[in-house]
Tab-separated table of C-alpha atoms in Angstrom:
chain	number	residue	atom	x	y	z
V	1	MET	CA	-12.022	3.296	-14.176
V	2	LYS	CA	-10.904	0.166	-16.469
V	3	ASN	CA	-7.231	1.082	-15.339
V	4	PHE	CA	-8.642	-0.089	-12.016
V	5	PHE	CA	-8.832	-3.492	-12.260
V	6	THR	CA	-5.428	-4.495	-13.378
V	7	THR	CA	-4.446	-8.260	-13.104
V	8	LYS	CA	-1.753	-7.105	-10.006
V	9	ARG	CA	-4.604	-5.492	-8.467
V	10	ILE	CA	-7.254	-8.233	-8.927
V	11	CYS	CA	-4.712	-10.634	-7.415
V	12	ARG	CA	-2.868	-8.208	-4.633
V	13	ALA	CA	-7.015	-7.990	-3.689
V	14	GLY	CA	-7.186	-11.772	-3.267
V	15	VAL	CA	-3.896	-11.975	-1.581
V	16	ILE	CA	-5.353	-9.637	1.315
V	17	ALA	CA	-8.760	-11.442	1.460
V	18	GLY	CA	-7.179	-14.460	1.838
V	19	LEU	CA	-4.571	-13.773	4.368
V	20	TYR	CA	-7.418	-12.148	6.320
V	21	VAL	CA	-9.508	-15.351	6.433
V	22	ALA	CA	-6.062	-17.397	7.179
V	23	LEU	CA	-5.058	-15.367	9.868
V	24	THR	CA	-8.625	-15.411	11.284
V	25	TYR	CA	-9.213	-19.196	11.361
V	26	VAL	CA	-5.611	-20.444	12.730
V	27	PHE	CA	-6.704	-18.557	16.153
V	28	GLY	CA	-10.349	-20.089	16.136
V	29	LEU	CA	-13.110	-18.870	18.686
V	30	ILE	CA	-10.378	-16.862	20.758
V	31	ALA	CA	-10.155	-14.638	17.112
V	32	TYR	CA	-13.852	-13.942	17.549
V	33	ASP	CA	-15.342	-13.746	21.269
V	34	GLY	CA	-12.330	-13.283	23.813
V	35	ILE	CA	-11.416	-10.557	26.289
V	36	PRO	CA	-8.963	-9.470	24.429
V	37	GLU	CA	-9.624	-10.619	21.057
V	38	ILE	CA	-6.832	-12.277	19.646
V	39	ARG	CA	-7.099	-11.397	15.726
V	40	PRO	CA	-3.632	-10.154	14.212
V	41	ALA	CA	-5.218	-10.172	10.477
V	42	GLU	CA	-6.395	-6.216	11.675
V	43	ALA	CA	-2.956	-5.575	11.109
V	44	LEU	CA	-4.037	-5.673	7.532
V	45	CYS	CA	-5.977	-2.526	8.065
V	46	ILE	CA	-3.139	-0.612	7.426
V	47	LEU	CA	-3.353	-2.002	3.893
V	48	PRO	CA	-6.159	0.726	2.414
V	49	LEU	CA	-3.308	3.493	2.846
V	50	PHE	CA	-1.256	2.560	0.254
V	51	TYR	CA	-4.252	0.230	-1.961
V	52	ALA	CA	-8.114	0.734	-2.889
V	53	GLU	CA	-7.882	-2.494	-3.662
V	54	ALA	CA	-7.759	-3.345	-0.082
V	55	VAL	CA	-10.929	-2.190	0.476
V	56	PRO	CA	-13.285	-4.690	-1.156
V	57	ALA	CA	-10.678	-6.939	-0.073
V	58	LEU	CA	-11.126	-6.447	3.607
V	59	TRP	CA	-14.128	-6.641	3.435
V	60	ILE	CA	-14.748	-9.719	1.585
V	61	GLY	CA	-11.634	-11.284	3.823
V	62	CYS	CA	-13.471	-10.382	7.137
V	63	MET	CA	-17.373	-11.795	6.280
V	64	LEU	CA	-15.641	-14.588	5.395
V	65	ALA	CA	-13.487	-15.421	8.151
V	66	ASN	CA	-16.722	-14.417	10.110
V	67	LEU	CA	-18.562	-17.624	8.575
V	68	GLY	CA	-16.506	-19.173	11.554
V	69	SER	CA	-17.957	-16.813	14.002
V	70	PRO	CA	-20.230	-18.205	16.861
V	71	PHE	CA	-22.402	-15.102	16.432
V	72	ILE	CA	-22.455	-15.791	12.384
V	73	MET	CA	-26.039	-14.548	11.931
V	74	TYR	CA	-24.229	-11.087	12.925
V	75	ASP	CA	-21.153	-10.727	12.583
V	76	VAL	CA	-20.970	-11.569	8.716
V	77	PRO	CA	-22.997	-8.836	7.744
V	78	ILE	CA	-22.365	-6.196	11.147
V	79	GLY	CA	-18.723	-7.176	11.488
V	80	GLY	CA	-18.428	-6.916	7.251
V	81	LEU	CA	-19.895	-3.782	7.572
V	82	ALA	CA	-17.599	-2.378	10.295
V	83	THR	CA	-14.688	-3.610	8.422
V	84	LEU	CA	-15.758	-1.813	5.496
V	85	ILE	CA	-16.570	1.928	6.497
V	86	SER	CA	-13.346	1.414	8.857
V	87	ALA	CA	-10.999	0.472	5.404
V	88	LEU	CA	-12.858	2.911	3.661
V	89	LEU	CA	-12.138	5.678	6.155
V	90	THR	CA	-8.644	4.426	6.338
V	91	PHE	CA	-8.338	4.787	2.519
V	92	ILE	CA	-9.632	8.353	2.331
V	93	THR	CA	-6.674	9.515	5.033
V	94	GLY	CA	-3.786	7.473	2.845
V	95	ARG	CA	-4.801	10.437	-0.534
V	96	PHE	CA	-5.368	13.146	1.928
V	97	ILE	CA	-2.515	12.949	4.485
V	98	LYS	CA	1.349	13.143	3.067
V	99	ASN	CA	3.049	12.467	5.903
V	100	ARG	CA	3.553	9.003	6.486
V	101	TYR	CA	3.925	8.644	10.334
V	102	LEU	CA	0.425	10.934	10.695
V	103	LYS	CA	-1.015	9.018	8.324
V	104	LEU	CA	-0.292	5.667	9.852
V	105	GLY	CA	-1.585	7.069	12.703
V	106	ILE	CA	-4.730	8.938	11.819
V	107	GLY	CA	-5.591	5.941	9.624
V	108	GLY	CA	-5.125	3.153	11.915
V	109	LEU	CA	-7.361	4.816	14.157
V	110	PHE	CA	-10.690	4.038	12.112
V	111	PRO	CA	-9.927	-0.345	12.252
V	112	VAL	CA	-9.411	0.656	15.957
V	113	LEU	CA	-12.267	3.145	16.919
V	114	VAL	CA	-15.247	1.808	14.691
V	115	ASN	CA	-14.803	-2.149	15.092
V	116	ALA	CA	-14.362	-0.713	18.905
V	117	PHE	CA	-18.049	0.572	18.621
V	118	ILE	CA	-19.424	-2.187	16.742
V	119	ILE	CA	-18.303	-5.216	17.485
V	120	PRO	CA	-19.513	-4.961	21.308
V	121	ILE	CA	-23.085	-4.345	19.756
V	122	ILE	CA	-22.645	-7.782	18.239
V	123	ILE	CA	-21.744	-9.228	21.485
V	124	VAL	CA	-23.258	-8.215	24.033
V	125	ILE	CA	-26.805	-6.801	22.872
V	126	LEU	CA	-27.432	-8.778	19.859
V	127	CYS	CA	-25.984	-12.033	21.108
V	128	GLY	CA	-26.901	-11.579	25.004
V	129	GLY	CA	-22.915	-11.732	25.870
V	130	SER	CA	-23.683	-9.483	29.207
V	131	GLU	CA	-23.533	-12.596	31.400
V	132	GLY	CA	-21.066	-12.124	34.154
V	133	PHE	CA	-21.416	-8.608	33.925
V	134	GLU	CA	-23.956	-6.272	36.298
V	135	SER	CA	-24.868	-4.942	33.659
V	136	VAL	CA	-25.364	-4.638	29.460
V	137	ASN	CA	-24.005	-0.828	29.859
V	138	ILE	CA	-20.864	-2.465	31.868
V	139	ALA	CA	-20.345	-5.656	29.850
V	140	TYR	CA	-20.644	-3.065	26.295
V	141	TRP	CA	-18.080	-0.923	27.699
V	142	THR	CA	-15.827	-3.508	28.991
V	143	TYR	CA	-16.087	-4.897	25.899
V	144	PHE	CA	-15.323	-1.663	23.711
V	145	GLY	CA	-12.325	-0.687	25.874
V	146	SER	CA	-10.890	-4.661	25.173
V	147	MET	CA	-11.637	-4.405	21.280
V	148	CYS	CA	-9.789	-0.319	21.648
V	149	ALA	CA	-6.447	-2.299	22.913
V	150	THR	CA	-6.217	-5.248	21.216
V	151	GLN	CA	-7.356	-3.402	18.095
V	152	ALA	CA	-4.736	-1.345	18.949
V	153	LEU	CA	-2.335	-3.867	19.573
V	154	TRP	CA	-2.622	-5.184	16.168
V	155	VAL	CA	-2.929	-2.155	13.867
V	156	TYR	CA	-0.206	-0.159	15.493
V	157	GLY	CA	1.826	-3.162	16.510
V	158	LEU	CA	2.024	-5.615	13.992
V	159	GLY	CA	0.421	-2.811	11.627
V	160	SER	CA	2.935	-0.844	11.755
V	161	PHE	CA	6.020	-3.186	10.677
V	162	LEU	CA	3.706	-3.874	7.651
V	163	TYR	CA	2.862	-0.435	7.185
V	164	PHE	CA	7.017	0.204	6.976
V	165	ALA	CA	7.807	-2.668	5.255
V	166	ILE	CA	5.712	-1.625	2.499
V	167	LEU	CA	7.454	1.562	2.314
V	168	ASP	CA	10.452	0.242	2.002
V	169	LEU	CA	9.646	-2.039	-0.660
V	170	GLN	CA	7.895	0.692	-2.863
V	171	LYS	CA	11.402	2.627	-2.231
V	172	ARG	CA	13.198	-0.035	-3.709
V	173	GLY	CA	11.327	-0.281	-6.706
V	174	VAL	CA	9.450	-3.871	-6.248
V	175	ALA	CA	7.114	-3.759	-8.609
V	176	VAL	CA	4.515	-5.942	-6.452
V	177	PHE	CA	4.000	-2.527	-4.203
V	178	LEU	CA	4.097	0.109	-6.738
V	179	ASP	CA	1.445	-0.464	-9.267
V	180	GLY	CA	3.313	0.891	-12.071
V	181	LYS	CA	4.459	3.897	-10.460
V	182	LYS	CA	8.438	4.441	-10.734
V	183	PRO	CA	9.690	4.644	-7.565
V	184	PRO	CA	10.847	7.825	-5.887
V	185	LYS	CA	14.737	8.617	-6.907
V	186	PRO	CA	17.688	8.851	-4.616
V	187	LYS	CA	18.617	11.395	-3.337
V	188	THR	CA	22.164	12.626	-4.502
V	189	VAL	CA	24.678	14.861	-3.007
V	190	GLU	CA	26.248	17.072	-5.772
V	191	ASN	CA	29.722	17.146	-5.555
V	192	THR	CA	30.672	21.049	-5.553
V	193	GLU	CA	34.481	21.971	-6.652
V	194	GLU	CA	36.317	24.777	-4.604
V	195	ASN	CA	38.458	26.688	-6.758
């Protein structure tokens, strides 16, 4: 366990948490209560596929970002918990699935679905955001659909670029992205001589 708390990992966790907060605050209220919710920080939710420290970093970053939420009383603990659950499930996916496309596809589902089910509970049920809708059920499922769409946009749209950029940087051997692992050896074609 002592190898887990390296300087590089602690710094990386701080950068992830800080980026999550900054990318959320830039968009103000539309990052918290919108149809659609504009929160590109959710692209960072693919990072647990690579790094264990991304799990607590995203959790802490989300709770700090939600201090600016109009639903602060519920959004900090419950929104943070939703991020923690999805980050843990994404991390587990990254450990068991080796195919890089399948890993992204399945790992990205958790931030999309967990947030889509939990965040409308905060907005609609706990904070009474069903005004303008015919019923609480319609309001919940409208927010659910909106969350699915916007989370998928950020996680798969923007997050895919981040995911493949990190894979490329790891392949190139950029130390910040490797955690002391050696980069994979490039494939070479052996020259064969004909007799």
